[in-house]
Amino acid sequence: MSEAYSLQIAGHVLSISGNVVPDIVANMHAFSVFCTNLPAQWEVVFLPDVQTKVFNTLHTFDLEQYTCTYGNIGDIEILQIALPDSTFPPFYLNYRRGGNRVEATQTTDTTVLRFALWFAFNLLAVPHGLFAIHSSTVVCGGRANLFLGESGTGKSTHTCLWLNNIDGAKLLNDDSPIIAVESSDTVMVYGSPWSGKTPCYHNLGFPVNGFVRLRQELSNNIHKLRPLQGFTALQPSTPPALSYSSYYSSKIISLLDVIMQRCPVYQLGCLPNAEAALLSYNTLYNN
């Protein structure tokens, strides 16, 4: 068995162990940025075989060429990933709620491995006030601004306009940073090893300045959302499969309620131009 490999993500340390897998993770740049020698709080153990009985299916979705099924048996959360070649057995990930350990099938498939670690991190993190949020995140003036929206709505385009037109703007993550509701009145966002197609990996955290949900329109306009509207803007960007779990969805709803009390949420109708970036910047920093 290879030596365990540990990652510090959003201030929490995740240990990865199992034959071969730690070496694969260590050689992936996205993860190596987060390498740490600090003691682990959580662990993901990759085993030659993970036994799983028939489970209650909550949600089925695609991961590139794979079919994923998320469900549970009692208090055990289960993710099954069916491989394209049916001659191979499915990949399984199991987590008993309240524990600090996730068990997963041994794999050398980097696509499965990256997603399994993202999914495992969320299962472990949500009860502790953290979750991944689908967004493109820019830091400016020591505070972070999260741009939300469905794929194809122009999140990356808009943040690129910030980088090109606003002094001091830096990209923190372009797909899946980690939101953390701190015990103080602060909401933090951290870089993560999961940044979509943009290789942007920073082991840094910043206070959240605000959230902006984007919508393509024929003119640039922005307005602050009321609490219910803010919830509707934020919830679709939380881990999608977990919304089908009553346990996890209730945890995330509680966290969103706190976030909306502490951070403003805006809706931006925009064109892909510099004026849209300046409008969102001036609103976030001058209101």
Coordinates of N, CA and C in Angstrom, one line a residue, residues 71-273:
G71 N -27.3 7.4 -4.1 CA -28.4 6.9 -3.2 C -27.9 6.6 -1.8
N72 N -28.7 5.8 -1.1 CA -28.3 5.5 0.3 C -28.9 4.2 0.7
I73 N -28.4 3.7 1.8 CA -29.0 2.6 2.6 C -28.9 3.1 4.1
G74 N -30.1 3.5 4.6 CA -30.1 4.1 5.9 C -29.3 5.3 6.0
D75 N -28.2 5.3 6.9 CA -27.4 6.5 7.0 C -26.1 6.4 6.2
I76 N -26.0 5.4 5.3 CA -24.8 5.3 4.4 C -25.1 5.9 3.0
E77 N -24.3 6.9 2.7 CA -24.4 7.5 1.4 C -23.6 6.7 0.4
I78 N -24.1 6.5 -0.8 CA -23.4 5.7 -1.8 C -23.4 6.4 -3.2
L79 N -22.3 6.3 -3.8 CA -22.1 6.8 -5.2 C -21.6 5.6 -6.0
Q80 N -22.3 5.3 -7.1 CA -21.9 4.2 -8.0 C -21.6 4.9 -9.4
I81 N -20.5 4.5 -9.9 CA -20.1 5.0 -11.2 C -19.9 3.8 -12.1
A82 N -20.8 3.7 -13.1 CA -20.7 2.6 -14.1 C -19.8 2.9 -15.2
L83 N -18.8 2.0 -15.5 CA -17.8 2.3 -16.5 C -18.4 1.9 -17.9
P84 N -17.8 2.5 -18.9 CA -18.4 2.3 -20.3 C -18.3 0.8 -20.7
D85 N -17.2 0.1 -20.3 CA -17.0 -1.3 -20.6 C -17.7 -2.1 -19.5
S86 N -18.8 -2.7 -19.8 CA -19.6 -3.5 -18.9 C -18.9 -4.7 -18.3
T87 N -17.7 -5.0 -18.9 CA -17.0 -6.2 -18.3 C -16.3 -5.8 -17.0
F88 N -16.2 -4.5 -16.7 CA -15.6 -4.1 -15.5 C -16.7 -3.8 -14.5
P89 N -16.4 -4.2 -13.2 CA -17.5 -3.9 -12.2 C -17.5 -2.4 -11.9
P90 N -18.7 -1.9 -11.4 CA -18.8 -0.4 -11.2 C -17.8 0.0 -10.1
F91 N -17.6 1.3 -10.1 CA -16.9 2.0 -9.0 C -17.9 2.3 -7.9
Y92 N -17.5 2.1 -6.6 CA -18.4 2.5 -5.5 C -17.7 3.4 -4.5
L93 N -18.5 4.3 -4.0 CA -18.0 5.2 -2.9 C -19.0 5.1 -1.8
N94 N -18.6 4.8 -0.6 CA -19.5 4.7 0.6 C -19.1 5.6 1.7
Y95 N -20.1 6.2 2.4 CA -19.8 7.1 3.5 C -20.9 7.0 4.5
R96 N -20.6 6.6 5.8 CA -21.6 6.6 6.8 C -21.6 8.0 7.5
R97 N -22.8 8.6 7.5 CA -23.0 9.9 8.0 C -22.4 10.0 9.4
G98 N -21.8 11.1 9.7 CA -21.2 11.4 11.1 C -19.8 10.9 11.2
G99 N -19.3 10.1 10.2 CA -18.0 9.6 10.3 C -17.0 10.5 9.7
N100 N -15.7 10.1 9.8 CA -14.6 10.9 9.2 C -13.9 10.1 8.0
R101 N -14.5 9.0 7.6 CA -13.9 8.1 6.6 C -14.8 7.8 5.5
V102 N -14.3 7.9 4.3 CA -15.0 7.5 3.1 C -14.3 6.3 2.5
E103 N -15.0 5.3 2.1 CA -14.4 4.1 1.4 C -14.7 4.1 -0.1
A104 N -13.8 3.9 -0.9 CA -14.0 3.9 -2.4 C -13.2 2.8 -3.0
T105 N -13.7 2.4 -4.2 CA -13.1 1.3 -5.0 C -11.8 1.8 -5.5
Q106 N -10.8 0.9 -5.5 CA -9.5 1.3 -6.1 C -9.7 1.6 -7.6
T107 N -9.0 2.7 -8.1 CA -9.1 3.1 -9.5 C -7.9 3.8 -9.9
T108 N -7.6 3.6 -11.2 CA -6.5 4.4 -11.8 C -7.0 5.4 -12.8
D109 N -8.3 5.4 -13.0 CA -9.0 6.3 -13.9 C -9.0 7.7 -13.3
T110 N -8.3 8.7 -13.9 CA -8.2 10.0 -13.3 C -9.5 10.8 -13.3
T111 N -10.4 10.6 -14.3 CA -11.7 11.2 -14.4 C -12.5 10.8 -13.2
V112 N -12.6 9.5 -13.0 CA -13.4 8.9 -11.9 C -12.7 9.4 -10.6
L113 N -11.4 9.4 -10.5 CA -10.7 9.7 -9.2 C -11.0 11.2 -8.9
R114 N -10.9 12.1 -9.8 CA -11.1 13.5 -9.5 C -12.5 13.8 -9.0
F115 N -13.5 13.1 -9.7 CA -14.9 13.4 -9.3 C -15.1 12.7 -7.9
A116 N -14.6 11.5 -7.7 CA -14.8 10.8 -6.5 C -14.3 11.6 -5.3
L117 N -13.1 12.2 -5.5 CA -12.6 13.0 -4.4 C -13.4 14.3 -4.1
W118 N -13.9 14.9 -5.2 CA -14.8 16.0 -5.1 C -16.1 15.6 -4.3
F119 N -16.7 14.5 -4.7 CA -17.9 14.0 -4.1 C -17.6 13.7 -2.6
A120 N -16.6 13.0 -2.4 CA -16.2 12.6 -1.0 C -16.0 13.8 -0.1
F121 N -15.3 14.8 -0.7 CA -15.0 16.0 0.1 C -16.4 16.7 0.5
N122 N -17.3 16.8 -0.4 CA -18.6 17.4 0.0 C -19.4 16.6 1.0
L123 N -19.4 15.3 0.9 CA -20.0 14.4 1.9 C -19.5 14.7 3.3
L124 N -18.2 14.8 3.4 CA -17.5 15.0 4.6 C -17.7 16.5 5.1
A125 N -17.7 17.4 4.2 CA -17.6 18.8 4.5 C -18.9 19.5 4.9
V126 N -20.0 19.1 4.2 CA -21.3 19.8 4.4 C -21.7 19.9 5.9
P127 N -21.7 18.8 6.6 CA -22.1 18.9 8.0 C -21.2 19.8 8.9
H128 N -20.0 20.2 8.3 CA -19.1 21.1 9.0 C -19.2 22.5 8.5
G129 N -20.2 22.8 7.6 CA -20.4 24.2 7.2 C -19.7 24.5 5.9
L130 N -19.3 23.6 5.1 CA -18.6 23.8 3.9 C -19.2 23.1 2.7
F131 N -19.1 23.7 1.5 CA -19.6 22.9 0.3 C -19.0 23.6 -0.9
A132 N -18.9 22.8 -2.0 CA -18.4 23.4 -3.2 C -19.5 24.1 -3.9
I133 N -19.2 25.2 -4.5 CA -20.2 26.0 -5.2 C -19.8 26.3 -6.7
H134 N -20.6 26.0 -7.6 CA -20.3 26.1 -9.0 C -20.3 27.6 -9.4
S135 N -19.1 28.1 -9.5 CA -19.0 29.5 -9.8 C -17.6 29.8 -10.4
S136 N -17.5 31.0 -10.9 CA -16.2 31.6 -11.3 C -15.9 32.7 -10.3
T137 N -14.8 32.7 -9.6 CA -14.5 33.6 -8.5 C -13.3 34.4 -8.7
V138 N -13.5 35.7 -8.5 CA -12.5 36.7 -8.7 C -12.2 37.4 -7.4
V139 N -11.0 37.6 -7.1 CA -10.6 38.4 -5.8 C -10.1 39.8 -6.2
C140 N -10.6 40.8 -5.5 CA -10.2 42.1 -5.8 C -10.2 42.9 -4.4
G141 N -9.1 43.6 -4.1 CA -9.1 44.3 -2.8 C -9.2 43.4 -1.6
G142 N -8.7 42.2 -1.7 CA -8.7 41.3 -0.6 C -10.1 40.6 -0.3
R143 N -11.1 40.8 -1.2 CA -12.4 40.2 -1.0 C -12.8 39.4 -2.3
A144 N -13.6 38.4 -2.2 CA -13.9 37.5 -3.3 C -15.3 37.8 -3.8
N145 N -15.5 37.7 -5.1 CA -16.8 37.9 -5.8 C -17.1 36.6 -6.6
L146 N -18.2 36.0 -6.3 CA -18.6 34.8 -7.0 C -19.6 35.0 -8.0
F147 N -19.3 34.6 -9.3 CA -20.3 34.7 -10.4 C -20.9 33.4 -10.7
L148 N -22.2 33.3 -10.6 CA -22.9 32.1 -10.7 C -23.7 32.0 -12.0
G149 N -24.1 30.9 -12.4 CA -25.0 30.7 -13.6 C -24.9 29.3 -14.2
E150 N -25.8 28.9 -15.0 CA -25.8 27.7 -15.6 C -24.6 27.6 -16.6
S151 N -24.1 26.5 -17.0 CA -23.0 26.3 -17.9 C -23.4 27.0 -19.2
G152 N -22.5 27.9 -19.7 CA -22.8 28.6 -21.0 C -23.3 29.9 -20.8
T153 N -23.6 30.4 -19.6 CA -24.1 31.7 -19.4 C -23.1 32.8 -19.4
G154 N -21.8 32.5 -19.4 CA -20.7 33.5 -19.5 C -20.0 33.8 -18.3
K155 N -20.0 32.9 -17.3 CA -19.3 33.2 -16.0 C -17.8 33.4 -16.3
S156 N -17.1 32.5 -17.0 CA -15.7 32.7 -17.3 C -15.4 33.9 -18.1
T157 N -16.3 34.2 -19.1 CA -16.2 35.4 -19.9 C -16.2 36.6 -19.1
H158 N -17.2 36.7 -18.1 CA -17.4 37.9 -17.3 C -16.1 38.1 -16.4
T159 N -15.7 37.0 -15.8 CA -14.5 37.1 -14.9 C -13.3 37.5 -15.7
C160 N -13.2 37.0 -16.9 CA -12.0 37.4 -17.8 C -12.1 38.9 -18.0
L161 N -13.3 39.5 -18.2 CA -13.5 40.9 -18.4 C -13.0 41.7 -17.1
W162 N -13.3 41.1 -16.0 CA -12.7 41.7 -14.7 C -11.2 41.7 -14.8
L163 N -10.6 40.6 -15.1 CA -9.1 40.5 -15.1 C -8.5 41.5 -16.1
N164 N -9.2 41.8 -17.2 CA -8.7 42.6 -18.3 C -9.0 44.1 -18.0
N165 N -10.0 44.4 -17.2 CA -10.4 45.8 -17.1 C -10.4 46.4 -15.7
I166 N -10.2 45.6 -14.7 CA -10.2 46.1 -13.3 C -8.8 45.8 -12.6
D167 N -8.2 46.9 -12.2 CA -6.9 46.8 -11.6 C -6.9 45.9 -10.3
G168 N -6.0 44.9 -10.2 CA -5.8 44.1 -9.1 C -6.7 42.9 -9.0
A169 N -7.6 42.7 -10.0 CA -8.5 41.5 -10.1 C -7.7 40.3 -10.4
K170 N -7.9 39.2 -9.6 CA -7.2 37.9 -9.8 C -8.2 36.8 -9.7
L171 N -8.0 35.8 -10.6 CA -8.9 34.6 -10.6 C -8.5 33.7 -9.5
L172 N -9.5 33.3 -8.6 CA -9.2 32.3 -7.6 C -9.5 30.9 -8.0
N173 N -10.7 30.7 -8.7 CA -11.1 29.4 -9.2 C -12.2 29.6 -10.2
D174 N -12.2 28.8 -11.2 CA -13.1 29.0 -12.4 C -14.2 28.0 -12.4
D175 N -14.4 27.2 -11.4 CA -15.5 26.2 -11.5 C -16.1 25.8 -10.1
S176 N -15.2 25.4 -9.2 CA -15.8 24.8 -8.0 C -15.0 25.1 -6.7
P177 N -15.0 26.5 -6.4 CA -14.3 26.8 -5.1 C -15.2 26.3 -3.9
I178 N -14.6 26.4 -2.7 CA -15.3 25.9 -1.5 C -15.8 27.1 -0.7
I179 N -17.1 27.1 -0.4 CA -17.7 28.1 0.5 C -17.6 27.6 1.9
A180 N -17.3 28.4 2.9 CA -17.2 28.0 4.3 C -17.9 29.0 5.1
V181 N -18.9 28.6 5.9 CA -19.6 29.5 6.8 C -18.9 29.4 8.2
E182 N -18.2 30.4 8.5 CA -17.3 30.5 9.7 C -18.2 30.7 10.9
S183 N -17.6 30.4 12.1 CA -18.4 30.6 13.3 C -18.6 32.1 13.6
S184 N -17.7 32.9 13.1 CA -17.9 34.4 13.2 C -18.9 34.8 12.2
D185 N -19.0 36.1 11.9 CA -19.9 36.6 11.0 C -19.4 36.5 9.5
T186 N -18.3 35.8 9.3 CA -17.7 35.8 8.0 C -18.1 34.6 7.2
V187 N -18.3 34.8 5.9 CA -18.4 33.7 4.9 C -17.1 33.8 4.1
M188 N -16.4 32.6 4.0 CA -15.2 32.6 3.3 C -15.3 31.7 2.0
V189 N -14.5 32.0 1.0 CA -14.4 31.1 -0.1 C -12.9 30.8 -0.3
Y190 N -12.7 29.5 -0.7 CA -11.3 29.0 -0.8 C -11.1 28.4 -2.2
G191 N -9.9 28.5 -2.7 CA -9.6 27.8 -3.9 C -9.6 26.3 -3.7
S192 N -9.7 25.6 -4.8 CA -9.8 24.1 -4.6 C -9.1 23.4 -5.8
P193 N -8.9 22.1 -5.7 CA -8.3 21.4 -6.8 C -9.2 21.2 -8.0
W194 N -10.4 21.7 -7.9 CA -11.4 21.5 -9.0 C -11.7 22.8 -9.6
S195 N -11.2 23.0 -10.8 CA -11.4 24.3 -11.5 C -11.8 24.2 -12.9
G196 N -12.5 23.1 -13.2 CA -13.0 22.9 -14.6 C -12.0 22.9 -15.6
K197 N -12.2 23.6 -16.7 CA -11.2 23.5 -17.9 C -10.1 24.6 -17.7
T198 N -10.3 25.4 -16.7 CA -9.2 26.5 -16.5 C -8.3 26.0 -15.4
P199 N -7.0 25.8 -15.6 CA -6.1 25.4 -14.6 C -5.7 26.5 -13.6
C200 N -6.6 26.7 -12.7 CA -6.4 27.8 -11.7 C -6.5 27.2 -10.3
Y201 N -5.4 27.0 -9.7 CA -5.4 26.3 -8.4 C -4.6 27.1 -7.4
H202 N -5.3 27.6 -6.4 CA -4.7 28.4 -5.4 C -5.2 28.0 -4.0
N203 N -4.3 27.7 -3.1 CA -4.6 27.2 -1.8 C -4.7 28.5 -0.9
L204 N -5.7 29.3 -1.2 CA -5.9 30.6 -0.5 C -7.4 30.7 -0.2
G205 N -7.7 31.5 0.8 CA -9.1 31.8 1.2 C -9.3 33.3 1.4
F206 N -10.5 33.8 1.1 CA -10.8 35.2 1.2 C -12.3 35.4 1.7
P207 N -12.6 36.5 2.4 CA -14.0 36.8 2.7 C -14.8 37.0 1.5
V208 N -16.0 36.6 1.5 CA -16.9 36.8 0.4 C -17.4 38.2 0.4
N209 N -17.3 38.9 -0.8 CA -17.8 40.3 -0.9 C -19.2 40.2 -1.4
G210 N -19.5 39.3 -2.3 CA -20.9 39.2 -2.8 C -21.0 38.1 -3.9
F211 N -22.3 37.8 -4.2 CA -22.6 36.8 -5.2 C -23.3 37.5 -6.3
V212 N -23.1 37.1 -7.5 CA -23.8 37.7 -8.7 C -24.2 36.5 -9.6
R213 N -25.5 36.4 -9.8 CA -26.0 35.4 -10.8 C -26.1 36.1 -12.2
L214 N -25.5 35.5 -13.2 CA -25.5 36.1 -14.5 C -26.7 35.6 -15.4
R215 N -27.1 36.5 -16.2 CA -28.1 36.2 -17.2 C -27.8 37.0 -18.5
Q216 N -27.7 36.3 -19.6 CA -27.4 37.0 -20.9 C -28.6 37.9 -21.3
E217 N -28.4 39.2 -21.5 CA -29.4 40.1 -21.9 C -28.9 41.0 -23.0
L218 N -29.7 41.9 -23.6 CA -29.4 42.8 -24.6 C -28.8 44.1 -24.1
S219 N -28.8 44.3 -22.8 CA -28.2 45.5 -22.2 C -27.7 45.1 -20.8
N220 N -26.9 45.9 -20.2 CA -26.3 45.6 -18.9 C -27.2 46.3 -17.8
N221 N -27.5 45.5 -16.9 CA -28.3 45.9 -15.7 C -28.1 45.0 -14.5
I222 N -28.2 45.6 -13.3 CA -27.9 44.8 -12.1 C -28.9 45.2 -11.0
H223 N -29.3 44.3 -10.2 CA -30.1 44.6 -9.1 C -29.9 43.6 -7.9
K224 N -30.1 44.1 -6.7 CA -29.9 43.2 -5.5 C -31.2 42.4 -5.4
L225 N -31.0 41.1 -5.0 CA -32.1 40.2 -4.8 C -32.6 40.2 -3.4
R226 N -33.9 40.0 -3.3 CA -34.5 39.8 -1.9 C -34.2 38.4 -1.5
P227 N -34.3 38.1 -0.2 CA -33.9 36.8 0.4 C -34.4 35.6 -0.4
L228 N -35.7 35.5 -0.7 CA -36.2 34.3 -1.4 C -35.5 34.3 -2.8
Q229 N -35.4 35.4 -3.5 CA -34.8 35.4 -4.8 C -33.3 35.0 -4.7
G230 N -32.7 35.5 -3.6 CA -31.3 35.1 -3.4 C -31.1 33.6 -3.2
F231 N -32.0 33.0 -2.5 CA -31.9 31.6 -2.3 C -32.1 30.9 -3.7
T232 N -33.0 31.3 -4.5 CA -33.2 30.8 -5.8 C -32.0 30.9 -6.7
A233 N -31.3 32.0 -6.5 CA -30.0 32.3 -7.3 C -28.9 31.4 -6.8
L234 N -28.8 31.1 -5.5 CA -27.6 30.3 -5.0 C -27.8 28.8 -5.0
Q235 N -29.0 28.4 -4.7 CA -29.2 26.9 -4.6 C -28.8 26.1 -5.8
P236 N -29.1 26.5 -7.0 CA -28.7 25.6 -8.2 C -27.2 25.5 -8.3
S237 N -26.4 26.3 -7.6 CA -25.0 26.2 -7.8 C -24.3 25.3 -6.7
T238 N -25.2 24.8 -5.8 CA -24.7 23.9 -4.7 C -24.5 22.5 -5.4
P239 N -23.8 21.5 -4.7 CA -23.6 20.2 -5.3 C -25.0 19.6 -5.7
P240 N -25.2 19.4 -7.0 CA -26.5 19.0 -7.5 C -27.1 17.7 -6.9
A241 N -26.3 16.6 -6.9 CA -26.8 15.4 -6.4 C -27.3 15.4 -5.0
L242 N -26.6 16.2 -4.2 CA -26.9 16.3 -2.7 C -28.3 16.9 -2.5
S243 N -28.8 17.7 -3.5 CA -30.2 18.2 -3.3 C -31.2 17.2 -3.3
Y244 N -30.9 15.9 -3.7 CA -31.9 14.8 -3.7 C -31.9 14.1 -2.4
S245 N -30.9 14.4 -1.5 CA -30.9 13.8 -0.2 C -31.5 14.8 0.9
S246 N -32.5 14.3 1.6 CA -33.2 15.1 2.6 C -32.2 15.6 3.7
Y247 N -31.2 14.7 4.0 CA -30.2 15.0 5.0 C -29.3 16.2 4.6
Y248 N -28.8 16.0 3.4 CA -27.8 17.0 2.9 C -28.5 18.3 2.4
S249 N -29.7 18.2 1.8 CA -30.3 19.4 1.3 C -30.7 20.3 2.5
S250 N -31.2 19.7 3.6 CA -31.5 20.5 4.8 C -30.3 21.2 5.3
K251 N -29.2 20.5 5.3 CA -27.9 21.1 5.8 C -27.5 22.3 4.9
I252 N -27.6 22.1 3.6 CA -27.2 23.2 2.7 C -28.2 24.3 2.7
I253 N -29.5 24.1 2.9 CA -30.5 25.1 3.0 C -30.2 26.0 4.2
S254 N -29.8 25.3 5.3 CA -29.5 26.1 6.6 C -28.2 27.0 6.3
L255 N -27.3 26.4 5.6 CA -26.1 27.2 5.3 C -26.4 28.4 4.4
L256 N -27.2 28.2 3.4 CA -27.6 29.2 2.5 C -28.3 30.3 3.2
D257 N -29.1 30.0 4.2 CA -29.9 31.0 5.0 C -28.9 31.9 5.7
V258 N -27.8 31.3 6.3 CA -26.8 32.1 7.0 C -26.1 33.0 6.0
I259 N -25.7 32.4 4.9 CA -25.0 33.1 3.8 C -25.7 34.4 3.4
M260 N -27.0 34.2 3.1 CA -27.8 35.3 2.6 C -28.0 36.4 3.7
Q261 N -27.9 36.1 5.0 CA -27.9 37.1 6.0 C -26.6 37.9 6.1
R262 N -25.5 37.3 5.6 CA -24.2 37.9 5.7 C -23.7 38.5 4.4
C263 N -24.2 38.1 3.3 CA -23.6 38.5 2.0 C -24.7 39.0 1.0
P264 N -24.5 40.0 0.3 CA -25.4 40.4 -0.8 C -25.4 39.5 -2.0
V265 N -26.6 39.3 -2.6 CA -26.7 38.5 -3.8 C -27.4 39.4 -4.9
Y266 N -26.8 39.5 -6.0 CA -27.2 40.3 -7.1 C -27.6 39.4 -8.3
Q267 N -28.4 40.0 -9.2 CA -28.6 39.4 -10.5 C -28.1 40.4 -11.6
L268 N -27.2 39.9 -12.5 CA -26.7 40.8 -13.5 C -27.1 40.3 -14.9
G269 N -27.9 41.2 -15.6 CA -28.2 41.0 -17.0 C -27.1 41.6 -17.8
C270 N -26.4 40.9 -18.7 CA -25.2 41.5 -19.2 C -24.9 41.1 -20.6
L271 N -24.1 41.9 -21.3 CA -23.5 41.7 -22.5 C -22.0 41.3 -22.2
P272 N -21.3 40.6 -23.2 CA -19.9 40.2 -22.9 C -19.0 41.4 -23.2
N273 N -19.1 42.5 -22.4 CA -18.3 43.6 -22.7 C -17.7 44.2 -21.4

